[in-house]
Amino acid sequence: MSDKPQTRIQAKNRAAILAAGLDAFSKYGFRGTTLDQIAEAAGLSKPNLLYYFPSKDAIYTALLERLLDTWLDPLIAMKADGDPVEEILAYAMRKLEMSRDYPRESRLFANEILQGAPHIAGHLSGDLRALVDEKAVVINGWAAAGKIAPVDPHHLIFSIWSLTQHYADFEVQVNAVLGREDWYDDAGAHLDALLRARLQARVPG
Amino acid sequence: MSDKPQTRIQAKNRAAILAAGLDAFSKYGFRGTTLDQIAEAAGLSKPNLLYYFPSKDAIYTALLERLLDTWLDPLIAMKADGDPVEEILAYAMRKLEMSRDYPRESRLFANEILQGAPHIAGHLSGDLRALVDEKAVVINGWAAAGKIAPVDPHHLIFSIWSLTQHYADFEVQVNAVLGREDWYDDAGAHLDALLRARLQARVPG
Amino acid sequence: MSDKPQTRIQAKNRAAILAAGLDAFSKYGFRGTTLDQIAEAAGLSKPNLLYYFPSKDAIYTALLERLLDTWLDPLIAMKADGDPVEEILAYAMRKLEMSRDYPRESRLFANEILQGAPHIAGHLSGDLRALVDEKAVVINGWAAAGKIAPVDPHHLIFSIWSLTQHYADFEVQVNAVLGREDWYDDAGAHLDALLRARLQARVPG
Amino acid sequence: MSDKPQTRIQAKNRAAILAAGLDAFSKYGFRGTTLDQIAEAAGLSKPNLLYYFPSKDAIYTALLERLLDTWLDPLIAMKADGDPVEEILAYAMRKLEMSRDYPRESRLFANEILQGAPHIAGHLSGDLRALVDEKAVVINGWAAAGKIAPVDPHHLIFSIWSLTQHYADFEVQVNAVLGREDWYDDAGAHLDALLRARLQARVPG
DNA sequence: AATGAATGAGGCTTCATTCAT
DNA sequence: CATGAATGAAGCCTCATTCAT
């Protein structure tokens, strides 16, 4: 948010702290993470760490804010003037990619929500809700135009969230059940088929 | 596991502790929960609580074990000799009901998995994997018999898990985005349509 | 001390408690021993144990008193009218036997003294001192009569105590250094030779 | 072991902690000593104390290691090329001096052994045993050369240990029985006579 | 910009003892 | 005689944060 001018060393240390914090918070949760862990992983002493961020909570909040900055980008990128099915599928695929490329961020977010979203409740019922409502209008428009099968747009979006984030948030379970870790392409194909079938379903009658 | 005979007071207090523990652990995670919270909610002093369970971990583990005892029941109940589409949809609906009726259990499980499943890693790659593999054979059989569209059975099961558990695990987000809490029927209808479309899809060509 | 009439079961349980207490206190010290340990080893519930002895301290004190009842017997048995050298040597041998036969009692006593003798300080400067002084007179008499070499009687008695109790109190060290546990006869022979040489030493001149 | 460079304040506080710990552990044993006691005596807060030593056990272990570093020095100093009787007597006198000058260390050691030597069992059957065996060879050599009377060297060493350490470990008893505390010279004279008589004894026949 | 030192609050657990039956 | 239930006090240790330099 705030863009204070930073020296190079400041930028480097702040980045190291955030990286270490992301690692720890996504793995152990807020309470389960200690400043010692973060300081150690960031290569700083604890007081020095607190020179960059005033408190543990500040690190966590900074991570969450940074996350929210990009978390919605894939949905924002879904444009009304594209091909409806492809737009929706592209959105789902972007989300799946994020689960692959940024699983820690996904788990950080999941943790926050699980705990009741204490830090971002406002964001959820504010920015997020507004964006989803806006995209719901788009989706309803596509359905009204006969470009996709009629569908509850909110729950469609929830479905895309859950289907994709699952691969990051429940990664250990996926790995354990499949017995291997190279399942990404299969997941993508499956997701494509699942959504495509639904969006192109003929209305009975 | 071992069912020692318990006095009435023991049964009552153990139940109170487990109830309080479920509440707290599902909300704050293992580390974020304190024995004081649990003791207070259970109406016991802290040492008295430890008279019934030897440690914080023991409470958590007992909850997890109790959960795992029933967690897989819906999947187990999916029978090879029923109507394929209806069996799968019934399974999904049972899972959705569980998200409605036992959201704390779902969040407890989600928390455990998010942290890397430290307590139940063995269960995941043992019992769970075996059950899923077994059901995958059934699903593949249905597809081979032309009763459902060909589908990756493992990822289909993951989809059902994620789609349904999402409503428990991300409940605050769902509520915030929808602005209301009576969305259960809509979710069910959406889920039904989504899966039905996929299972009955005609293979192109 | 107090000889209250006891039922058979009372006597049995008191004995079991004292046996278990001796075992534990001699091994872990007063603070390092828990009532749970004693109760478990005695085959009683903790409240039941406290029915027989009102407190942990009472068990410890009872053991100490029982010990003191016999602790001085070997010295008491050293008689002025016997053969001086043989009387003294017999005393030393009786003490050595006690180290072999009652090492836990010896360690219990050593522990108490090491801690500053909080429970038996009075006994030390009372009964014990009187007895030692009395025997010192006897020893001095023997020396004056030319039956043994002149010797400081108090320090002679200290020597016998330390030389013999060492084999009980420092048993693990003795075993570790010797690499075997069947050293009792050697210790006896050594002790005999050591004291005999001193008592029969010709006064130079 | 590792001699990390320490700031002056570190050296001071570590020394204060070790001094306080020695006092307490030698008096009350490991279990009987509390961190509060040590912290209070060292003039530090409890968490600050734990800033210097990671645990109660670490303090105890550090004390024990420091003790073992010098505990054997008197025996090591007994040289094969000196006068046998004087070497042995000098050893005994050095040990007696240690009982006078470092009684707390002696009691700390006695406590550890009494409890079964949980921290230093390895040392006893390792370093200690090797050293004693080595000196036993020396003593046997002296006896074979006719310089001292034949004697079991291991038990001779045990005798010296017990006779001297007794004055530290059982100090309260010695004081109580003698009714005074200035007995050191008498003890030395007695010890000298006792050992000298044994070492110079003519073999009968 | 950085660190060594310090601490108050709290967390889990133990334990001697008491209460009620 | 005996036990299940309960507790207050204390013990070890952790941790976010502050202080001093």
mmCIF file of N, CA and C in Angstrom, chain A residues 58-167:
data_model
loop_
_atom_site.group_PDB
_atom_site.id
_atom_site.type_symbol
_atom_site.label_atom_id
_atom_site.label_comp_id
_atom_site.label_asym_id
_atom_site.label_seq_id
_atom_site.Cartn_x
_atom_site.Cartn_y
_atom_site.Cartn_z
ATOM 1 N N ALA A 58 1.827 -7.244 12.031
ATOM 2 C CA ALA A 58 2.087 -6.382 10.876
ATOM 3 C C ALA A 58 2.635 -7.183 9.705
ATOM 4 N N ILE A 59 3.458 -8.161 10.008
ATOM 5 C CA ILE A 59 3.981 -9.003 8.933
ATOM 6 C C ILE A 59 2.848 -9.775 8.275
ATOM 7 N N TYR A 60 2.046 -10.341 9.139
ATOM 8 C CA TYR A 60 0.933 -11.137 8.640
ATOM 9 C C TYR A 60 -0.001 -10.281 7.792
ATOM 10 N N THR A 61 -0.320 -9.135 8.307
ATOM 11 C CA THR A 61 -1.226 -8.247 7.576
ATOM 12 C C THR A 61 -0.634 -7.814 6.240
ATOM 13 N N ALA A 62 0.659 -7.522 6.263
ATOM 14 C CA ALA A 62 1.307 -7.115 5.017
ATOM 15 C C ALA A 62 1.204 -8.222 3.978
ATOM 16 N N LEU A 63 1.409 -9.451 4.430
ATOM 17 C CA LEU A 63 1.310 -10.577 3.505
ATOM 18 C C LEU A 63 -0.096 -10.706 2.943
ATOM 19 N N LEU A 64 -1.049 -10.538 3.819
ATOM 20 C CA LEU A 64 -2.436 -10.673 3.399
ATOM 21 C C LEU A 64 -2.798 -9.576 2.406
ATOM 22 N N GLU A 65 -2.335 -8.373 2.688
ATOM 23 C CA GLU A 65 -2.649 -7.273 1.770
ATOM 24 C C GLU A 65 -2.005 -7.491 0.412
ATOM 25 N N ARG A 66 -0.757 -7.901 0.435
ATOM 26 C CA ARG A 66 -0.063 -8.174 -0.817
ATOM 27 C C ARG A 66 -0.797 -9.250 -1.598
ATOM 28 N N LEU A 67 -1.295 -10.238 -0.853
ATOM 29 C CA LEU A 67 -2.022 -11.325 -1.490
ATOM 30 C C LEU A 67 -3.297 -10.815 -2.132
ATOM 31 N N LEU A 68 -4.056 -10.030 -1.369
ATOM 32 C CA LEU A 68 -5.341 -9.557 -1.890
ATOM 33 C C LEU A 68 -5.154 -8.701 -3.130
ATOM 34 N N ASP A 69 -3.994 -8.034 -3.195
ATOM 35 C CA ASP A 69 -3.710 -7.191 -4.362
ATOM 36 C C ASP A 69 -3.804 -7.952 -5.671
ATOM 37 N N THR A 70 -3.442 -9.231 -5.627
ATOM 38 C CA THR A 70 -3.411 -10.004 -6.876
ATOM 39 C C THR A 70 -4.395 -11.161 -6.881
ATOM 40 N N TRP A 71 -4.960 -11.396 -5.718
ATOM 41 C CA TRP A 71 -5.797 -12.577 -5.568
ATOM 42 C C TRP A 71 -6.972 -12.560 -6.542
ATOM 43 N N LEU A 72 -7.470 -11.388 -6.826
ATOM 44 C CA LEU A 72 -8.665 -11.290 -7.652
ATOM 45 C C LEU A 72 -8.351 -11.058 -9.125
ATOM 46 N N ASP A 73 -7.084 -10.877 -9.426
ATOM 47 C CA ASP A 73 -6.715 -10.582 -10.811
ATOM 48 C C ASP A 73 -7.313 -11.563 -11.817
ATOM 49 N N PRO A 74 -7.241 -12.847 -11.556
ATOM 50 C CA PRO A 74 -7.805 -13.773 -12.547
ATOM 51 C C PRO A 74 -9.284 -13.520 -12.809
ATOM 52 N N LEU A 75 -10.016 -13.209 -11.770
ATOM 53 C CA LEU A 75 -11.452 -12.969 -11.975
ATOM 54 C C LEU A 75 -11.669 -11.648 -12.702
ATOM 55 N N ILE A 76 -10.873 -10.646 -12.313
ATOM 56 C CA ILE A 76 -10.984 -9.350 -12.989
ATOM 57 C C ILE A 76 -10.747 -9.491 -14.486
ATOM 58 N N ALA A 77 -9.835 -10.417 -14.776
ATOM 59 C CA ALA A 77 -9.446 -10.577 -16.190
ATOM 60 C C ALA A 77 -10.519 -11.247 -17.031
ATOM 61 N N MET A 78 -11.557 -11.752 -16.381
ATOM 62 C CA MET A 78 -12.628 -12.408 -17.150
ATOM 63 C C MET A 78 -13.504 -11.324 -17.774
ATOM 64 N N LYS A 79 -13.437 -11.194 -19.097
ATOM 65 C CA LYS A 79 -14.051 -10.049 -19.755
ATOM 66 C C LYS A 79 -15.368 -10.396 -20.445
ATOM 67 N N ALA A 80 -16.276 -9.487 -20.326
ATOM 68 C CA ALA A 80 -17.605 -9.701 -20.886
ATOM 69 C C ALA A 80 -17.581 -9.869 -22.393
ATOM 70 N N ASP A 81 -16.576 -9.288 -23.043
ATOM 71 C CA ASP A 81 -16.615 -9.301 -24.506
ATOM 72 C C ASP A 81 -15.846 -10.460 -25.123
ATOM 73 N N GLY A 82 -15.393 -11.355 -24.329
ATOM 74 C CA GLY A 82 -14.743 -12.543 -24.887
ATOM 75 C C GLY A 82 -15.752 -13.639 -25.133
ATOM 76 N N ASP A 83 -15.235 -14.791 -25.590
ATOM 77 C CA ASP A 83 -16.130 -15.926 -25.766
ATOM 78 C C ASP A 83 -16.475 -16.471 -24.381
ATOM 79 N N PRO A 84 -17.741 -16.546 -24.052
ATOM 80 C CA PRO A 84 -18.144 -16.885 -22.683
ATOM 81 C C PRO A 84 -17.517 -18.153 -22.143
ATOM 82 N N VAL A 85 -17.681 -19.244 -22.831
ATOM 83 C CA VAL A 85 -17.134 -20.499 -22.319
ATOM 84 C C VAL A 85 -15.632 -20.379 -22.142
ATOM 85 N N GLU A 86 -14.975 -19.824 -23.132
ATOM 86 C CA GLU A 86 -13.521 -19.733 -23.048
ATOM 87 C C GLU A 86 -13.084 -18.770 -21.949
ATOM 88 N N GLU A 87 -13.826 -17.718 -21.754
ATOM 89 C CA GLU A 87 -13.495 -16.781 -20.688
ATOM 90 C C GLU A 87 -13.562 -17.470 -19.315
ATOM 91 N N ILE A 88 -14.646 -18.201 -19.154
ATOM 92 C CA ILE A 88 -14.820 -18.865 -17.852
ATOM 93 C C ILE A 88 -13.757 -19.941 -17.665
ATOM 94 N N LEU A 89 -13.505 -20.706 -18.700
ATOM 95 C CA LEU A 89 -12.502 -21.756 -18.577
ATOM 96 C C LEU A 89 -11.110 -21.170 -18.367
ATOM 97 N N ALA A 90 -10.842 -20.085 -19.059
ATOM 98 C CA ALA A 90 -9.531 -19.445 -18.885
ATOM 99 C C ALA A 90 -9.367 -18.963 -17.451
ATOM 100 N N TYR A 91 -10.463 -18.448 -16.906
ATOM 101 C CA TYR A 91 -10.421 -18.023 -15.502
ATOM 102 C C TYR A 91 -10.070 -19.206 -14.593
ATOM 103 N N ALA A 92 -10.770 -20.306 -14.815
ATOM 104 C CA ALA A 92 -10.512 -21.486 -13.988
ATOM 105 C C ALA A 92 -9.065 -21.945 -14.132
ATOM 106 N N MET A 93 -8.564 -21.898 -15.349
ATOM 107 C CA MET A 93 -7.192 -22.356 -15.564
ATOM 108 C C MET A 93 -6.189 -21.419 -14.894
ATOM 109 N N ARG A 94 -6.451 -20.151 -14.925
ATOM 110 C CA ARG A 94 -5.569 -19.204 -14.235
ATOM 111 C C ARG A 94 -5.571 -19.486 -12.733
ATOM 112 N N LYS A 95 -6.729 -19.777 -12.222
ATOM 113 C CA LYS A 95 -6.792 -20.096 -10.797
ATOM 114 C C LYS A 95 -6.014 -21.390 -10.491
ATOM 115 N N LEU A 96 -6.129 -22.346 -11.395
ATOM 116 C CA LEU A 96 -5.416 -23.596 -11.172
ATOM 117 C C LEU A 96 -3.904 -23.368 -11.219
ATOM 118 N N GLU A 97 -3.524 -22.526 -12.135
ATOM 119 C CA GLU A 97 -2.090 -22.187 -12.210
ATOM 120 C C GLU A 97 -1.619 -21.531 -10.915
ATOM 121 N N MET A 98 -2.465 -20.685 -10.388
ATOM 122 C CA MET A 98 -2.075 -20.031 -9.133
ATOM 123 C C MET A 98 -1.924 -21.043 -7.999
ATOM 124 N N SER A 99 -2.765 -22.052 -8.011
ATOM 125 C CA SER A 99 -2.635 -23.084 -6.983
ATOM 126 C C SER A 99 -1.313 -23.823 -7.137
ATOM 127 N N ARG A 100 -0.887 -23.957 -8.395
ATOM 128 C CA ARG A 100 0.375 -24.637 -8.634
ATOM 129 C C ARG A 100 1.551 -23.724 -8.304
ATOM 130 N N ASP A 101 1.444 -22.473 -8.720
ATOM 131 C CA ASP A 101 2.596 -21.582 -8.605
ATOM 132 C C ASP A 101 2.669 -20.852 -7.267
ATOM 133 N N TYR A 102 1.552 -20.670 -6.640
ATOM 134 C CA TYR A 102 1.531 -19.953 -5.356
ATOM 135 C C TYR A 102 0.719 -20.696 -4.306
ATOM 136 N N PRO A 103 1.096 -21.933 -4.043
ATOM 137 C CA PRO A 103 0.290 -22.712 -3.081
ATOM 138 C C PRO A 103 0.341 -22.126 -1.679
ATOM 139 N N ARG A 104 1.469 -21.544 -1.311
ATOM 140 C CA ARG A 104 1.563 -20.994 0.038
ATOM 141 C C ARG A 104 0.604 -19.836 0.216
ATOM 142 N N GLU A 105 0.493 -19.013 -0.814
ATOM 143 C CA GLU A 105 -0.452 -17.907 -0.727
ATOM 144 C C GLU A 105 -1.876 -18.434 -0.574
ATOM 145 N N SER A 106 -2.164 -19.463 -1.300
ATOM 146 C CA SER A 106 -3.507 -20.033 -1.212
ATOM 147 C C SER A 106 -3.775 -20.555 0.190
ATOM 148 N N ARG A 107 -2.778 -21.194 0.755
ATOM 149 C CA ARG A 107 -2.972 -21.750 2.101
ATOM 150 C C ARG A 107 -3.047 -20.643 3.148
ATOM 151 N N LEU A 108 -2.293 -19.596 2.916
ATOM 152 C CA LEU A 108 -2.394 -18.455 3.835
ATOM 153 C C LEU A 108 -3.815 -17.915 3.835
ATOM 154 N N PHE A 109 -4.346 -17.785 2.646
ATOM 155 C CA PHE A 109 -5.702 -17.278 2.513
ATOM 156 C C PHE A 109 -6.703 -18.243 3.153
ATOM 157 N N ALA A 110 -6.530 -19.517 2.868
ATOM 158 C CA ALA A 110 -7.448 -20.514 3.430
ATOM 159 C C ALA A 110 -7.411 -20.470 4.948
ATOM 160 N N ASN A 111 -6.235 -20.375 5.491
ATOM 161 C CA ASN A 111 -6.091 -20.278 6.934
ATOM 162 C C ASN A 111 -6.872 -19.093 7.487
ATOM 163 N N GLU A 112 -6.695 -17.973 6.844
ATOM 164 C CA GLU A 112 -7.368 -16.777 7.305
ATOM 165 C C GLU A 112 -8.891 -16.952 7.284
ATOM 166 N N ILE A 113 -9.380 -17.521 6.228
ATOM 167 C CA ILE A 113 -10.835 -17.710 6.122
ATOM 168 C C ILE A 113 -11.324 -18.719 7.162
ATOM 169 N N LEU A 114 -10.563 -19.799 7.296
ATOM 170 C CA LEU A 114 -10.943 -20.830 8.261
ATOM 171 C C LEU A 114 -11.092 -20.242 9.659
ATOM 172 N N GLN A 115 -10.188 -19.335 9.984
ATOM 173 C CA GLN A 115 -10.228 -18.735 11.319
ATOM 174 C C GLN A 115 -11.330 -17.699 11.441
ATOM 175 N N GLY A 116 -12.095 -17.541 10.397
ATOM 176 C CA GLY A 116 -13.192 -16.589 10.456
ATOM 177 C C GLY A 116 -12.847 -15.247 9.837
ATOM 178 N N ALA A 117 -11.724 -15.212 9.086
ATOM 179 C CA ALA A 117 -11.345 -13.998 8.359
ATOM 180 C C ALA A 117 -11.208 -12.765 9.243
ATOM 181 N N PRO A 118 -10.567 -12.899 10.403
ATOM 182 C CA PRO A 118 -10.509 -11.755 11.322
ATOM 183 C C PRO A 118 -9.879 -10.513 10.709
ATOM 184 N N HIS A 119 -8.929 -10.701 9.786
ATOM 185 C CA HIS A 119 -8.246 -9.529 9.247
ATOM 186 C C HIS A 119 -8.912 -8.986 7.987
ATOM 187 N N ILE A 120 -9.677 -9.805 7.307
ATOM 188 C CA ILE A 120 -10.144 -9.377 5.988
ATOM 189 C C ILE A 120 -11.650 -9.507 5.820
ATOM 190 N N ALA A 121 -12.343 -9.557 6.950
ATOM 191 C CA ALA A 121 -13.802 -9.663 6.847
ATOM 192 C C ALA A 121 -14.354 -8.519 6.000
ATOM 193 N N GLY A 122 -13.832 -7.332 6.241
ATOM 194 C CA GLY A 122 -14.314 -6.180 5.497
ATOM 195 C C GLY A 122 -14.085 -6.311 4.010
ATOM 196 N N HIS A 123 -12.932 -6.794 3.684
ATOM 197 C CA HIS A 123 -12.607 -6.985 2.275
ATOM 198 C C HIS A 123 -13.593 -7.941 1.608
ATOM 199 N N LEU A 124 -13.945 -8.998 2.330
ATOM 200 C CA LEU A 124 -14.821 -10.017 1.737
ATOM 201 C C LEU A 124 -16.191 -9.440 1.390
ATOM 202 N N SER A 125 -16.744 -8.733 2.346
ATOM 203 C CA SER A 125 -18.088 -8.210 2.087
ATOM 204 C C SER A 125 -18.030 -6.870 1.349
ATOM 205 N N GLY A 126 -16.833 -6.398 1.087
ATOM 206 C CA GLY A 126 -16.687 -5.140 0.348
ATOM 207 C C GLY A 126 -16.218 -5.408 -1.076
ATOM 208 N N ASP A 127 -14.925 -5.246 -1.282
ATOM 209 C CA ASP A 127 -14.348 -5.408 -2.616
ATOM 210 C C ASP A 127 -14.748 -6.723 -3.269
ATOM 211 N N LEU A 128 -14.549 -7.793 -2.503
ATOM 212 C CA LEU A 128 -14.772 -9.100 -3.102
ATOM 213 C C LEU A 128 -16.214 -9.262 -3.542
ATOM 214 N N ARG A 129 -17.109 -8.948 -2.617
ATOM 215 C CA ARG A 129 -18.523 -9.111 -2.958
ATOM 216 C C ARG A 129 -18.897 -8.275 -4.185
ATOM 217 N N ALA A 130 -18.405 -7.062 -4.214
ATOM 218 C CA ALA A 130 -18.733 -6.173 -5.340
ATOM 219 C C ALA A 130 -18.234 -6.764 -6.651
ATOM 220 N N LEU A 131 -17.012 -7.255 -6.615
ATOM 221 C CA LEU A 131 -16.457 -7.819 -7.850
ATOM 222 C C LEU A 131 -17.258 -9.037 -8.300
ATOM 223 N N VAL A 132 -17.576 -9.893 -7.348
ATOM 224 C CA VAL A 132 -18.314 -11.107 -7.720
ATOM 225 C C VAL A 132 -19.689 -10.731 -8.268
ATOM 226 N N ASP A 133 -20.332 -9.786 -7.604
ATOM 227 C CA ASP A 133 -21.652 -9.371 -8.101
ATOM 228 C C ASP A 133 -21.541 -8.842 -9.529
ATOM 229 N N GLU A 134 -20.504 -8.083 -9.752
ATOM 230 C CA GLU A 134 -20.310 -7.515 -11.092
ATOM 231 C C GLU A 134 -20.133 -8.619 -12.129
ATOM 232 N N LYS A 135 -19.313 -9.598 -11.807
ATOM 233 C CA LYS A 135 -19.085 -10.682 -12.751
ATOM 234 C C LYS A 135 -20.317 -11.567 -12.879
ATOM 235 N N ALA A 136 -21.098 -11.625 -11.807
ATOM 236 C CA ALA A 136 -22.331 -12.410 -11.883
ATOM 237 C C ALA A 136 -23.269 -11.822 -12.936
ATOM 238 N N VAL A 137 -23.279 -10.511 -12.990
ATOM 239 C CA VAL A 137 -24.102 -9.857 -14.005
ATOM 240 C C VAL A 137 -23.634 -10.267 -15.397
ATOM 241 N N VAL A 138 -22.338 -10.286 -15.563
ATOM 242 C CA VAL A 138 -21.787 -10.684 -16.859
ATOM 243 C C VAL A 138 -22.227 -12.094 -17.217
ATOM 244 N N ILE A 139 -22.068 -12.979 -16.234
ATOM 245 C CA ILE A 139 -22.402 -14.381 -16.500
ATOM 246 C C ILE A 139 -23.891 -14.531 -16.796
ATOM 247 N N ASN A 140 -24.684 -13.857 -16.023
ATOM 248 C CA ASN A 140 -26.123 -13.901 -16.296
ATOM 249 C C ASN A 140 -26.425 -13.383 -17.695
ATOM 250 N N GLY A 141 -25.668 -12.376 -18.083
ATOM 251 C CA GLY A 141 -25.857 -11.848 -19.424
ATOM 252 C C GLY A 141 -25.555 -12.899 -20.480
ATOM 253 N N TRP A 142 -24.465 -13.617 -20.273
ATOM 254 C CA TRP A 142 -24.114 -14.664 -21.236
ATOM 255 C C TRP A 142 -25.208 -15.730 -21.309
ATOM 256 N N ALA A 143 -25.723 -16.061 -20.156
ATOM 257 C CA ALA A 143 -26.762 -17.088 -20.130
ATOM 258 C C ALA A 143 -28.031 -16.581 -20.826
ATOM 259 N N ALA A 144 -28.381 -15.325 -20.529
ATOM 260 C CA ALA A 144 -29.570 -14.756 -21.142
ATOM 261 C C ALA A 144 -29.436 -14.723 -22.656
ATOM 262 N N ALA A 145 -28.207 -14.542 -23.125
ATOM 263 C CA ALA A 145 -27.959 -14.485 -24.559
ATOM 264 C C ALA A 145 -27.844 -15.885 -25.163
ATOM 265 N N GLY A 146 -28.000 -16.894 -24.324
ATOM 266 C CA GLY A 146 -27.937 -18.255 -24.835
ATOM 267 C C GLY A 146 -26.537 -18.728 -25.139
ATOM 268 N N LYS A 147 -25.525 -17.997 -24.654
ATOM 269 C CA LYS A 147 -24.146 -18.379 -24.967
ATOM 270 C C LYS A 147 -23.637 -19.473 -24.032
ATOM 271 N N ILE A 148 -24.225 -19.553 -22.874
ATOM 272 C CA ILE A 148 -23.914 -20.655 -21.959
ATOM 273 C C ILE A 148 -25.222 -21.125 -21.350
ATOM 274 N N ALA A 149 -25.181 -22.310 -20.815
ATOM 275 C CA ALA A 149 -26.383 -22.807 -20.150
ATOM 276 C C ALA A 149 -26.671 -21.945 -18.929
ATOM 277 N N PRO A 150 -27.905 -21.806 -18.572
ATOM 278 C CA PRO A 150 -28.237 -21.039 -17.379
ATOM 279 C C PRO A 150 -27.555 -21.650 -16.161
ATOM 280 N N VAL A 151 -27.031 -20.771 -15.334
ATOM 281 C CA VAL A 151 -26.271 -21.262 -14.192
ATOM 282 C C VAL A 151 -26.308 -20.202 -13.095
ATOM 283 N N ASP A 152 -26.293 -20.643 -11.858
ATOM 284 C CA ASP A 152 -26.211 -19.667 -10.762
ATOM 285 C C ASP A 152 -24.811 -19.096 -10.769
ATOM 286 N N PRO A 153 -24.638 -17.851 -11.083
ATOM 287 C CA PRO A 153 -23.278 -17.327 -11.301
ATOM 288 C C PRO A 153 -22.448 -17.304 -10.019
ATOM 289 N N HIS A 154 -23.053 -16.991 -8.902
ATOM 290 C CA HIS A 154 -22.281 -16.975 -7.663
ATOM 291 C C HIS A 154 -21.750 -18.365 -7.332
ATOM 292 N N HIS A 155 -22.608 -19.326 -7.402
ATOM 293 C CA HIS A 155 -22.166 -20.676 -7.046
ATOM 294 C C HIS A 155 -21.202 -21.227 -8.099
ATOM 295 N N LEU A 156 -21.343 -20.760 -9.333
ATOM 296 C CA LEU A 156 -20.365 -21.163 -10.333
ATOM 297 C C LEU A 156 -18.976 -20.654 -9.945
ATOM 298 N N ILE A 157 -18.951 -19.434 -9.488
ATOM 299 C CA ILE A 157 -17.661 -18.868 -9.072
ATOM 300 C C ILE A 157 -17.114 -19.598 -7.846
ATOM 301 N N PHE A 158 -17.994 -19.875 -6.879
ATOM 302 C CA PHE A 158 -17.548 -20.661 -5.723
ATOM 303 C C PHE A 158 -16.962 -21.999 -6.185
ATOM 304 N N SER A 159 -17.621 -22.594 -7.161
ATOM 305 C CA SER A 159 -17.147 -23.893 -7.645
ATOM 306 C C SER A 159 -15.739 -23.781 -8.206
ATOM 307 N N ILE A 160 -15.521 -22.731 -8.967
ATOM 308 C CA ILE A 160 -14.188 -22.552 -9.555
ATOM 309 C C ILE A 160 -13.155 -22.319 -8.459
ATOM 310 N N TRP A 161 -13.528 -21.532 -7.495
ATOM 311 C CA TRP A 161 -12.602 -21.318 -6.373
ATOM 312 C C TRP A 161 -12.261 -22.636 -5.684
ATOM 313 N N SER A 162 -13.294 -23.362 -5.310
ATOM 314 C CA SER A 162 -13.053 -24.566 -4.515
ATOM 315 C C SER A 162 -12.299 -25.615 -5.324
ATOM 316 N N LEU A 163 -12.722 -25.807 -6.572
ATOM 317 C CA LEU A 163 -12.099 -26.849 -7.391
ATOM 318 C C LEU A 163 -10.608 -26.586 -7.588
ATOM 319 N N THR A 164 -10.251 -25.348 -7.726
ATOM 320 C CA THR A 164 -8.851 -25.045 -8.019
ATOM 321 C C THR A 164 -8.008 -24.903 -6.751
ATOM 322 N N GLN A 165 -8.534 -24.167 -5.795
ATOM 323 C CA GLN A 165 -7.754 -23.962 -4.580
ATOM 324 C C GLN A 165 -7.523 -25.267 -3.819
ATOM 325 N N HIS A 166 -8.426 -26.190 -4.011
ATOM 326 C CA HIS A 166 -8.282 -27.489 -3.352
ATOM 327 C C HIS A 166 -6.905 -28.105 -3.611
ATOM 328 N N TYR A 167 -6.418 -27.916 -4.826
ATOM 329 C CA TYR A 167 -5.133 -28.543 -5.165
ATOM 330 C C TYR A 167 -3.954 -27.903 -4.429
#
